[in-house]
Coordinates of N, CA and C in Angstrom, one line a residue:
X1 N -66.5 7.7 -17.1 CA -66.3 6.4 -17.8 C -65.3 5.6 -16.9
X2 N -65.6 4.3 -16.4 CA -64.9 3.0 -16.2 C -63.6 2.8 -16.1
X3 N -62.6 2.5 -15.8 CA -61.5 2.0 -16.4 C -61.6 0.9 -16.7
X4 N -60.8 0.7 -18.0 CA -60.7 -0.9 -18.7 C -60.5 -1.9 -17.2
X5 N -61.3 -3.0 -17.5 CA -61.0 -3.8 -16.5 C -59.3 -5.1 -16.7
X6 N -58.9 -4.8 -15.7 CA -57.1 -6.0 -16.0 C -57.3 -6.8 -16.3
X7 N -56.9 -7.7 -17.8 CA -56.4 -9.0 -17.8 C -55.9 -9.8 -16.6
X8 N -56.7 -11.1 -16.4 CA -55.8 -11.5 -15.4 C -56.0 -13.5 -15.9
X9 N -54.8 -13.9 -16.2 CA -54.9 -15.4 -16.9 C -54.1 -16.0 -15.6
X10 N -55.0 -16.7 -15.2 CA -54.4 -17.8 -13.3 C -53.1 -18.5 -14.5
X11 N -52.2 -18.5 -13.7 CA -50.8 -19.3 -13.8 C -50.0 -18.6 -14.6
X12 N -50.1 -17.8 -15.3 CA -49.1 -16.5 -16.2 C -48.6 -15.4 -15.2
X13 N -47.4 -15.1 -15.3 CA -46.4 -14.5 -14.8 C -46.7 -13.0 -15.2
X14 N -46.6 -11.9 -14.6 CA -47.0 -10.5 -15.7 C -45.2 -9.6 -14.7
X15 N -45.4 -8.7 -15.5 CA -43.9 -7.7 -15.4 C -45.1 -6.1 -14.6
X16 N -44.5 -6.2 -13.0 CA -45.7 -5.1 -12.8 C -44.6 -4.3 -12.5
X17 N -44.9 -3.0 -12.7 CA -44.0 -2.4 -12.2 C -45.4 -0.7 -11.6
X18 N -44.7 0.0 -10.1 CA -45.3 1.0 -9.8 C -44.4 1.7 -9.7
X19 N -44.8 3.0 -10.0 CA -44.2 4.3 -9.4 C -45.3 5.4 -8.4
X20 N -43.9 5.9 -7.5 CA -44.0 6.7 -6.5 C -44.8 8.1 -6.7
X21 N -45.6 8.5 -6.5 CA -46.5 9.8 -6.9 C -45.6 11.2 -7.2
X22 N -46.1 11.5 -8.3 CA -44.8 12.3 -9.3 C -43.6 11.9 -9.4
X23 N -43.4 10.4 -9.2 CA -42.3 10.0 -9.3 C -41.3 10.3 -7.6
X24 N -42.0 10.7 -6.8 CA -41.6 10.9 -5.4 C -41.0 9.3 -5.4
X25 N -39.6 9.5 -4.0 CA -39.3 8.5 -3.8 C -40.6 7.2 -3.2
X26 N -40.4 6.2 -2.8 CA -41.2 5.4 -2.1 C -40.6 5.1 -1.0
X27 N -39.2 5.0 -1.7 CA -38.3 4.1 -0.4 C -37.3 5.3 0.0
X28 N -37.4 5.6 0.9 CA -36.1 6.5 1.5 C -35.1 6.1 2.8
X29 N -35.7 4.9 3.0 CA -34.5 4.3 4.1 C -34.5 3.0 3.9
X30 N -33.6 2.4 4.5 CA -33.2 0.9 4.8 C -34.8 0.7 5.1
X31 N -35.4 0.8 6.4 CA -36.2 0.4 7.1 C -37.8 0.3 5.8
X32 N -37.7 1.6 4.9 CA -38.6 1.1 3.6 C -38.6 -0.2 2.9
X33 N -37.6 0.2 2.8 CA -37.0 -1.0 1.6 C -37.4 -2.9 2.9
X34 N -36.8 -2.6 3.5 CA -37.3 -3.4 4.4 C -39.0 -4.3 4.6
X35 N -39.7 -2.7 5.4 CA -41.1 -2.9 5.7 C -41.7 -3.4 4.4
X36 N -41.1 -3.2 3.1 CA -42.0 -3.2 1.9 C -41.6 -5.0 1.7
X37 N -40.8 -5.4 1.9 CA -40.5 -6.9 1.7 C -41.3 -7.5 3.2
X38 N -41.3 -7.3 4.0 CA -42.3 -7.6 5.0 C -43.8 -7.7 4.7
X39 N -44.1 -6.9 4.2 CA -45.2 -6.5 3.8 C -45.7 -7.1 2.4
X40 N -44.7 -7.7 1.7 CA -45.3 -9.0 0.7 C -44.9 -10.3 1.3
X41 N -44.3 -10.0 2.5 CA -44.6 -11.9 3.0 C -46.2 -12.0 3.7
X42 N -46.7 -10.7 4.6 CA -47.7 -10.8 4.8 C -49.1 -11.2 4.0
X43 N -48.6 -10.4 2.8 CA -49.8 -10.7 1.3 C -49.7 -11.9 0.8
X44 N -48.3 -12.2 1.2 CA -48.5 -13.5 0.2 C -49.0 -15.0 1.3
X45 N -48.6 -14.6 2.5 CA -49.7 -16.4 3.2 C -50.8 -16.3 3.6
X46 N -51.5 -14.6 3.7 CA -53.1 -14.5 2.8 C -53.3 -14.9 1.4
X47 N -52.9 -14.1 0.5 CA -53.6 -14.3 -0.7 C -52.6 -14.6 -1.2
X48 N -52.4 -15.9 -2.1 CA -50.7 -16.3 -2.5 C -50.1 -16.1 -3.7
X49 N -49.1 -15.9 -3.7 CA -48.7 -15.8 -5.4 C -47.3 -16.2 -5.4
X50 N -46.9 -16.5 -6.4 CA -45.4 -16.6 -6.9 C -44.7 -15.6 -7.5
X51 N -43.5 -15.0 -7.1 CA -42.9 -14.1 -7.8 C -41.4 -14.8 -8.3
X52 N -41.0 -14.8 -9.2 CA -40.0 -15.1 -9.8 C -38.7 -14.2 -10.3
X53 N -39.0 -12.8 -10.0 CA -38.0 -11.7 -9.5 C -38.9 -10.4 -9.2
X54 N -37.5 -9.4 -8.5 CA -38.1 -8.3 -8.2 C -36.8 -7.2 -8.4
X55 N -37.0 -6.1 -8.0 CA -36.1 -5.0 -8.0 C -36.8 -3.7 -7.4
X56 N -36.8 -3.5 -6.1 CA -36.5 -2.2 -5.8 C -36.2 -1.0 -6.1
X57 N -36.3 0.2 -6.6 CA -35.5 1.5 -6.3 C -36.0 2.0 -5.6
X58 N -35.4 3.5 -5.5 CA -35.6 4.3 -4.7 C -37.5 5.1 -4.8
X59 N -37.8 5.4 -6.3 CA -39.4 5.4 -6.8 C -39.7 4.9 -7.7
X60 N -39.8 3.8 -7.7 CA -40.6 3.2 -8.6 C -39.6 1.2 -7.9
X61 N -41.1 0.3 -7.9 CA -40.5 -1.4 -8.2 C -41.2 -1.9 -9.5
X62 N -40.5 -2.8 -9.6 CA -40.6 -4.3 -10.4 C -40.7 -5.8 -9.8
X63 N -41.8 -6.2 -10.1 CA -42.1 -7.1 -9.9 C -42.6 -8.4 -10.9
X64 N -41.8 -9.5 -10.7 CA -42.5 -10.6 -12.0 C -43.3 -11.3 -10.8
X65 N -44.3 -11.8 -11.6 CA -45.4 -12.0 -10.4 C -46.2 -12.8 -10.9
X66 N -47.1 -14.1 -10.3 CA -47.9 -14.6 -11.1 C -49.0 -15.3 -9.8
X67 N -50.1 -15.4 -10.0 CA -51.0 -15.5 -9.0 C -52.3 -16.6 -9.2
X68 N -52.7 -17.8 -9.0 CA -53.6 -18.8 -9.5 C -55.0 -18.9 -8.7
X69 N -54.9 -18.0 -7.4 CA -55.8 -18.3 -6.7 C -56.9 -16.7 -6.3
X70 N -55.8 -15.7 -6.6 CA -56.8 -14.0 -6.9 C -56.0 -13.7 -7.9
X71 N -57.4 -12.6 -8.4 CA -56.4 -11.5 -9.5 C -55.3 -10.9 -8.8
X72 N -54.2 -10.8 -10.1 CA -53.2 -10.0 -9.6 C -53.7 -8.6 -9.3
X73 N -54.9 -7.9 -9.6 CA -55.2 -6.8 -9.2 C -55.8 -6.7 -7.7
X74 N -56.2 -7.7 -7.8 CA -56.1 -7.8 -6.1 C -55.0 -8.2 -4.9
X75 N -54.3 -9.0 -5.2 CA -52.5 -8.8 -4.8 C -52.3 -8.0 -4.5
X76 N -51.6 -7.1 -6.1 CA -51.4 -5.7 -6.4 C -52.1 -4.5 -5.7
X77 N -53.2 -5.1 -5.1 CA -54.5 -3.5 -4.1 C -54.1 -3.9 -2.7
X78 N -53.7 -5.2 -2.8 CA -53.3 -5.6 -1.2 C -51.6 -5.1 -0.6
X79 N -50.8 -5.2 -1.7 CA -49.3 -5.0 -1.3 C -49.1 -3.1 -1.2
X80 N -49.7 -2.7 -2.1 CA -50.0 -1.4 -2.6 C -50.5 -0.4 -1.0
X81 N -51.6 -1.1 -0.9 CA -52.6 -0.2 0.2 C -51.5 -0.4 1.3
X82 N -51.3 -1.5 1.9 CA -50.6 -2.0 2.8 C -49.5 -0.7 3.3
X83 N -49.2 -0.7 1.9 CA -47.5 0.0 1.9 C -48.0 1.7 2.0
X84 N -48.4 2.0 1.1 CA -49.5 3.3 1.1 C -49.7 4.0 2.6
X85 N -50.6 2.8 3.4 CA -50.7 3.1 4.7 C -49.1 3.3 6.0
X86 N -48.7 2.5 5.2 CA -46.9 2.4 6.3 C -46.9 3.7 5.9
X87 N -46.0 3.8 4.4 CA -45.9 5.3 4.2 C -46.5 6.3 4.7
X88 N -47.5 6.6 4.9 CA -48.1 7.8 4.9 C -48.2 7.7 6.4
X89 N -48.4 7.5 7.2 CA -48.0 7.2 8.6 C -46.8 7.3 9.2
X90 N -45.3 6.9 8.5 CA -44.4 7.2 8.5 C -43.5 8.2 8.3
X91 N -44.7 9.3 7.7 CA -44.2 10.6 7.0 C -45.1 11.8 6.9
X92 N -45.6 11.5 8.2 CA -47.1 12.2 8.7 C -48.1 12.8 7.0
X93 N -47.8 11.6 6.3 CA -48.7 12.5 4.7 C -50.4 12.3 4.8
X94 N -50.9 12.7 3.8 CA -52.2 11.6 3.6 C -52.0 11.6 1.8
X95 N -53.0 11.6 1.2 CA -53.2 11.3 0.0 C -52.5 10.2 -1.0
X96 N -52.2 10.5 -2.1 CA -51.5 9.2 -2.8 C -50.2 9.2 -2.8
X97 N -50.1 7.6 -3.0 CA -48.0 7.7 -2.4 C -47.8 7.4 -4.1
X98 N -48.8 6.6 -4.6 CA -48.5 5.7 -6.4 C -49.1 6.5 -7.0
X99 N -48.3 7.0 -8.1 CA -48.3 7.3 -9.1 C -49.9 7.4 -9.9
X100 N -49.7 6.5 -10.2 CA -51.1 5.9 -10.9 C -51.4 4.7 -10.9
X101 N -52.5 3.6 -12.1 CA -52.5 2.5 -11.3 C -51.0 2.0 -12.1
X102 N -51.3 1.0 -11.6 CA -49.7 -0.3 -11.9 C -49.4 -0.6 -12.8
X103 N -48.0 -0.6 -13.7 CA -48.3 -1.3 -15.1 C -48.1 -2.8 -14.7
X104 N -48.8 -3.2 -15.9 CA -48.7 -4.5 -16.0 C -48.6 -5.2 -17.5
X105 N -48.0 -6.4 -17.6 CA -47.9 -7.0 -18.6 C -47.8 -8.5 -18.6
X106 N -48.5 -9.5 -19.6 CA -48.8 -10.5 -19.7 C -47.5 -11.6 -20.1
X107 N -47.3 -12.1 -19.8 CA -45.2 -13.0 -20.2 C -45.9 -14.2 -20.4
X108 N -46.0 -14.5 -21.7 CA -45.8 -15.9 -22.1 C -45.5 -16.5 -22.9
X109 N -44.2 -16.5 -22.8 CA -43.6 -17.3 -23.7 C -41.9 -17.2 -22.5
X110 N -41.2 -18.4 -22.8 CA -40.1 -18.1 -21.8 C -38.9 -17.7 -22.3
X111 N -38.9 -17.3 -23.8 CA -38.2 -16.0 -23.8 C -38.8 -14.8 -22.9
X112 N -39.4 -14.9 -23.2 CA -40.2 -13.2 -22.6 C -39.6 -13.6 -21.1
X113 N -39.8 -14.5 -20.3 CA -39.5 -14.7 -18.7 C -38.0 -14.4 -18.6
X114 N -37.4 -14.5 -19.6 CA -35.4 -14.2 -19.5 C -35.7 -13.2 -19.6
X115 N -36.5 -12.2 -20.4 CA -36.3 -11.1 -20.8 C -36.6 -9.9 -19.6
X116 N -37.7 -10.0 -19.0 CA -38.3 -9.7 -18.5 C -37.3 -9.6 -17.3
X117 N -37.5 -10.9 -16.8 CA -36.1 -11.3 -14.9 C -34.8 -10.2 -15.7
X118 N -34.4 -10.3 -17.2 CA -32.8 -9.6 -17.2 C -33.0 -8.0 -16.6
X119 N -34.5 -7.3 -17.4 CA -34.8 -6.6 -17.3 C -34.7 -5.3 -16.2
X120 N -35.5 -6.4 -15.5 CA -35.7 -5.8 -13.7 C -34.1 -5.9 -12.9
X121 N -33.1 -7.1 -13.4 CA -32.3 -6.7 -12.7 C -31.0 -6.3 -13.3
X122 N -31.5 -5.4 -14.4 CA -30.5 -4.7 -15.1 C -30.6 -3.5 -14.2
X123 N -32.0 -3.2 -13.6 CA -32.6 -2.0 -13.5 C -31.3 -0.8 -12.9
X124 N -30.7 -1.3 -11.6 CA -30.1 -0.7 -10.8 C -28.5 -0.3 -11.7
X125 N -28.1 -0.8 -12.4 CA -27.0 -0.8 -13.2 C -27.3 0.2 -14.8
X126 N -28.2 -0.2 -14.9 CA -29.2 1.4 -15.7 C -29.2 2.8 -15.5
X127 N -30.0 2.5 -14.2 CA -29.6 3.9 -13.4 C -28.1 4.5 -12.8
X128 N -27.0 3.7 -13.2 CA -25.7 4.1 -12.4 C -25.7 3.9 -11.2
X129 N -26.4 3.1 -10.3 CA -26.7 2.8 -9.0 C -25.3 2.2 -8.5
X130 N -25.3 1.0 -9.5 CA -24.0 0.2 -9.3 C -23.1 -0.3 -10.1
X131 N -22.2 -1.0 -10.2 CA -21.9 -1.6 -11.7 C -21.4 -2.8 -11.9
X132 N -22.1 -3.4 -10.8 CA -22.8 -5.2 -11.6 C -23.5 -5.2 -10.7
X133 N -25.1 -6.2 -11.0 CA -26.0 -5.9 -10.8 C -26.2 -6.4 -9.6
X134 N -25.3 -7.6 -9.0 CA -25.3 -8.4 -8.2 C -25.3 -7.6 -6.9
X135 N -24.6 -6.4 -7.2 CA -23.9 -5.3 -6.3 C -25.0 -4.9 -5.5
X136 N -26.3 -4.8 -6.2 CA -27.5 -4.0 -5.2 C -28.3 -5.1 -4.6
X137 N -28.5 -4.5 -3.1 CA -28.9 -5.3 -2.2 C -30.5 -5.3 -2.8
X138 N -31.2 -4.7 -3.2 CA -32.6 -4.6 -3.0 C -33.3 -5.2 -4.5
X139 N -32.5 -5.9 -5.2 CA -32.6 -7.0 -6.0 C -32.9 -8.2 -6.1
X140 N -33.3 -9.1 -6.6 CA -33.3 -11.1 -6.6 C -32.3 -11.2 -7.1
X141 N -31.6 -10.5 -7.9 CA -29.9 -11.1 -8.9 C -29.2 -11.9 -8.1
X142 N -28.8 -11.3 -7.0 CA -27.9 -12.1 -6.3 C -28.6 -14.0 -5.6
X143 N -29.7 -13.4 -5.7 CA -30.1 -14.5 -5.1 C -30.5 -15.9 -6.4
X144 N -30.2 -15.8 -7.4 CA -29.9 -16.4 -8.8 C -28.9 -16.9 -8.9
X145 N -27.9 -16.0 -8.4 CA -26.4 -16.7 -8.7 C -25.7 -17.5 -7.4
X146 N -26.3 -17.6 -6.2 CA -25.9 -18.2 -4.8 C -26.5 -18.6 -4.0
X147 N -27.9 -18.6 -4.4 CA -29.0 -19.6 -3.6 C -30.0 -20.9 -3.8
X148 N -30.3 -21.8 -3.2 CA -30.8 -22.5 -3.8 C -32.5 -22.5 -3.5
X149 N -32.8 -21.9 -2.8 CA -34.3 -21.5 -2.4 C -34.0 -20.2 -1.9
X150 N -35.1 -19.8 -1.5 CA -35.7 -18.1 -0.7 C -37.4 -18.6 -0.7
X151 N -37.9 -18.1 0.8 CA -39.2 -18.3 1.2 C -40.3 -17.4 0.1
X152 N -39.7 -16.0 -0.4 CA -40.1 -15.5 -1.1 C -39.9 -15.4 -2.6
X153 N -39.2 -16.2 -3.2 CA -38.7 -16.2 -4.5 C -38.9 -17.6 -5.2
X154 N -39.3 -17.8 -6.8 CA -39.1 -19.0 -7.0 C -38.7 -18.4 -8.2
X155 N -37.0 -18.3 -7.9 CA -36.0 -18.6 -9.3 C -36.3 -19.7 -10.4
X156 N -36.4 -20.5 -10.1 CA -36.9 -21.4 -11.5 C -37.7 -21.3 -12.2
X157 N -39.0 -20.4 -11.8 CA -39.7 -20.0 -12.8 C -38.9 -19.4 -13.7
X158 N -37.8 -18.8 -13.7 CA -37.0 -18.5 -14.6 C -36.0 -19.2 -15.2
X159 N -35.3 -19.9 -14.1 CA -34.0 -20.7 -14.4 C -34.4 -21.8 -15.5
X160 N -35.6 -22.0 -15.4 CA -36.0 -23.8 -16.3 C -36.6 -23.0 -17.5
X161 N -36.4 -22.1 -17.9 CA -36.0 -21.8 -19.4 C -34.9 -21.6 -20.0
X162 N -34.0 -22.5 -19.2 CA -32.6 -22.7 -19.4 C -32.6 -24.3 -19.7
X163 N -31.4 -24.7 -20.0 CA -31.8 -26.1 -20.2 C -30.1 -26.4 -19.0
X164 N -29.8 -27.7 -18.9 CA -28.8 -27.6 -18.2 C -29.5 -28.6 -16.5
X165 N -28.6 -28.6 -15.6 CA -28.7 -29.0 -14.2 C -28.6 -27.1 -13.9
X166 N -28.8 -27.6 -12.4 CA -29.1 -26.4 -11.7 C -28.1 -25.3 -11.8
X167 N -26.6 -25.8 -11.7 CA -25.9 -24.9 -12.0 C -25.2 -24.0 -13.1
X168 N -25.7 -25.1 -14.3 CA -25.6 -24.9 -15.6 C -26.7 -24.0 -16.1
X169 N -27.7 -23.6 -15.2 CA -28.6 -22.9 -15.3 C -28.6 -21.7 -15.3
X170 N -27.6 -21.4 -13.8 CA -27.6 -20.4 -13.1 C -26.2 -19.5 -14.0
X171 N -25.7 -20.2 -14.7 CA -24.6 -19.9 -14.9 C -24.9 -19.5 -16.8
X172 N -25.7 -20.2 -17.2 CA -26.4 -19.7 -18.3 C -27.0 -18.4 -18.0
X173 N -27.6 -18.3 -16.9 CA -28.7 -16.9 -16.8 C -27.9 -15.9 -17.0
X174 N -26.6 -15.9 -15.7 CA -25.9 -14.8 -15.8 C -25.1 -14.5 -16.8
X175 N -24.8 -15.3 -17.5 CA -24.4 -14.7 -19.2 C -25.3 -13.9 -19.8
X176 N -26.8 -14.3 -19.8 CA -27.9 -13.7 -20.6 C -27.6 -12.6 -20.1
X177 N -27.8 -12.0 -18.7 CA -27.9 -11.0 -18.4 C -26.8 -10.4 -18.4
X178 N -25.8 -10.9 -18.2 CA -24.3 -10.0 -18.4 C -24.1 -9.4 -20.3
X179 N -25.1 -10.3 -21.4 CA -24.4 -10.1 -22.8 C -25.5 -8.7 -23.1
X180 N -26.2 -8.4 -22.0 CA -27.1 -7.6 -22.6 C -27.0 -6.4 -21.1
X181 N -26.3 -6.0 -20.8 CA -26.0 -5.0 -20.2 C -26.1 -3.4 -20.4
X182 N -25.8 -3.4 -21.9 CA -25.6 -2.4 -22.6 C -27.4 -2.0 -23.4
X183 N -28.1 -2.9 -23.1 CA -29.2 -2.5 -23.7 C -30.1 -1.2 -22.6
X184 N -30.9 -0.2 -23.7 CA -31.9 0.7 -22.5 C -33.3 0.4 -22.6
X185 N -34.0 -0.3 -23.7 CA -34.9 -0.7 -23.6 C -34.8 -2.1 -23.7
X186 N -36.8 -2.8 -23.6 CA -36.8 -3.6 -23.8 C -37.4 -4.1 -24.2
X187 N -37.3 -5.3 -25.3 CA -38.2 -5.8 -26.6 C -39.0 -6.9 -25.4
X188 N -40.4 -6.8 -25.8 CA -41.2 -7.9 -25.2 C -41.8 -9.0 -26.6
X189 N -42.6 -9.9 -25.7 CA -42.7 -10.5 -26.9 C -44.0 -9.7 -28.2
X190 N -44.0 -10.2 -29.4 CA -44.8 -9.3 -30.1 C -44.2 -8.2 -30.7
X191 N -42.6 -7.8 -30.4 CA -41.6 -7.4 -31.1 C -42.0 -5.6 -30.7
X192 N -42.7 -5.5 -29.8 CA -43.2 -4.5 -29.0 C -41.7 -3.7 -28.1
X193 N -41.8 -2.6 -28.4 CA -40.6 -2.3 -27.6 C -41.4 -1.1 -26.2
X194 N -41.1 -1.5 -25.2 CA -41.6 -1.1 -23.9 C -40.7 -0.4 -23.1
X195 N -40.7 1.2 -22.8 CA -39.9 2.4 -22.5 C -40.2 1.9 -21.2
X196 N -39.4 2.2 -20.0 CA -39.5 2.5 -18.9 C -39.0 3.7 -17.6

């Protein structure tokens, strides 16, 4: 039997997140963490898409992602394989580095986009990694609260469900995400609560 084929609505943002095969790391050096950000600038001025945050760990990413011109399942086969191949080459392996396929989920409404962006970069501060979120390098957080572009990021898909000028934005976000620190899951929309 088939697998269900992915939703995919051109201009909606979805919350993907992969994990590492049994949960194996993905990233075990700088130089991972690295090649894997290299490796979505390459996918994205082939096949393009907008990401509006991300978060790293050590097995398993997050990604807010949204794509107008391919399926995100095709993105998603492109950044994936890409990386698949680095890895396994890098660690004389073969077989599978992911888990299984990708989750994915549909965001629309822009609560759900605060929720979602708090979500991912709550991540590292969840796990005891750090203790504010800004702290981890392999994040977008920091780049919310002190940048005003990135080649690879478009914060405003998040920020403009704030109301405010730019800094009144940014400065709203970080509240959102600072008043909700203490939460372990998270409500999507449809009042759905989604384990991670």
């Amino acid at each position: 039997m088939g697998r269900k084929k992915r939703e995919w609505l051109p201009g909606y943002y979805y919350h993907i997140v992969c994990r590492g095969n049994q949960r194996d790391d993905l990233f075990k050096t700088e130089i991972d963490y690295r090649t894997f950000f290299y490796l979505l600038k390459e996918v994205k001025q082939k096949t393009p898409f907008d990401l509006a945050a991300y978060c790293l760990m050590s097995n398993h990413f997050h990604l807010q992602m949204r794509s107008d011109s391919q399926t995100i399942s095709k993105v998603m086969s492109l950044i994936n394989k890409r990386y698949a191949d680095y890895y396994n080459t890098k660690n004389n392996l073969t077989g599978h580095v992911f888990e299984k396929r990708y989750f994915d989920r549909l965001i629309n409404t822009d609560l759900a986009m605060l929720r979602v962006s708090r979500y991912i970069h709550l991540n590292p501060l969840k796990a005891g990694l750090v203790e504010t979120p800004e702290s981890y390098r392999w994040s977008s957080y920091r780049l919310y609260l002190h940048t005003s572009g990135h080649s690879m990021l478009n914060v405003n898909a998040v920020l403009d469900c704030m109301d405010g000028n730019a800094l009144e934005k940014r400065q709203k976000y970080q509240e959102f995400v600072n008043e909700e620190k203490e939460i372990k899951e998270m409500p999507m929309d449809g009042g759905e609560i989604v384990f991670f």
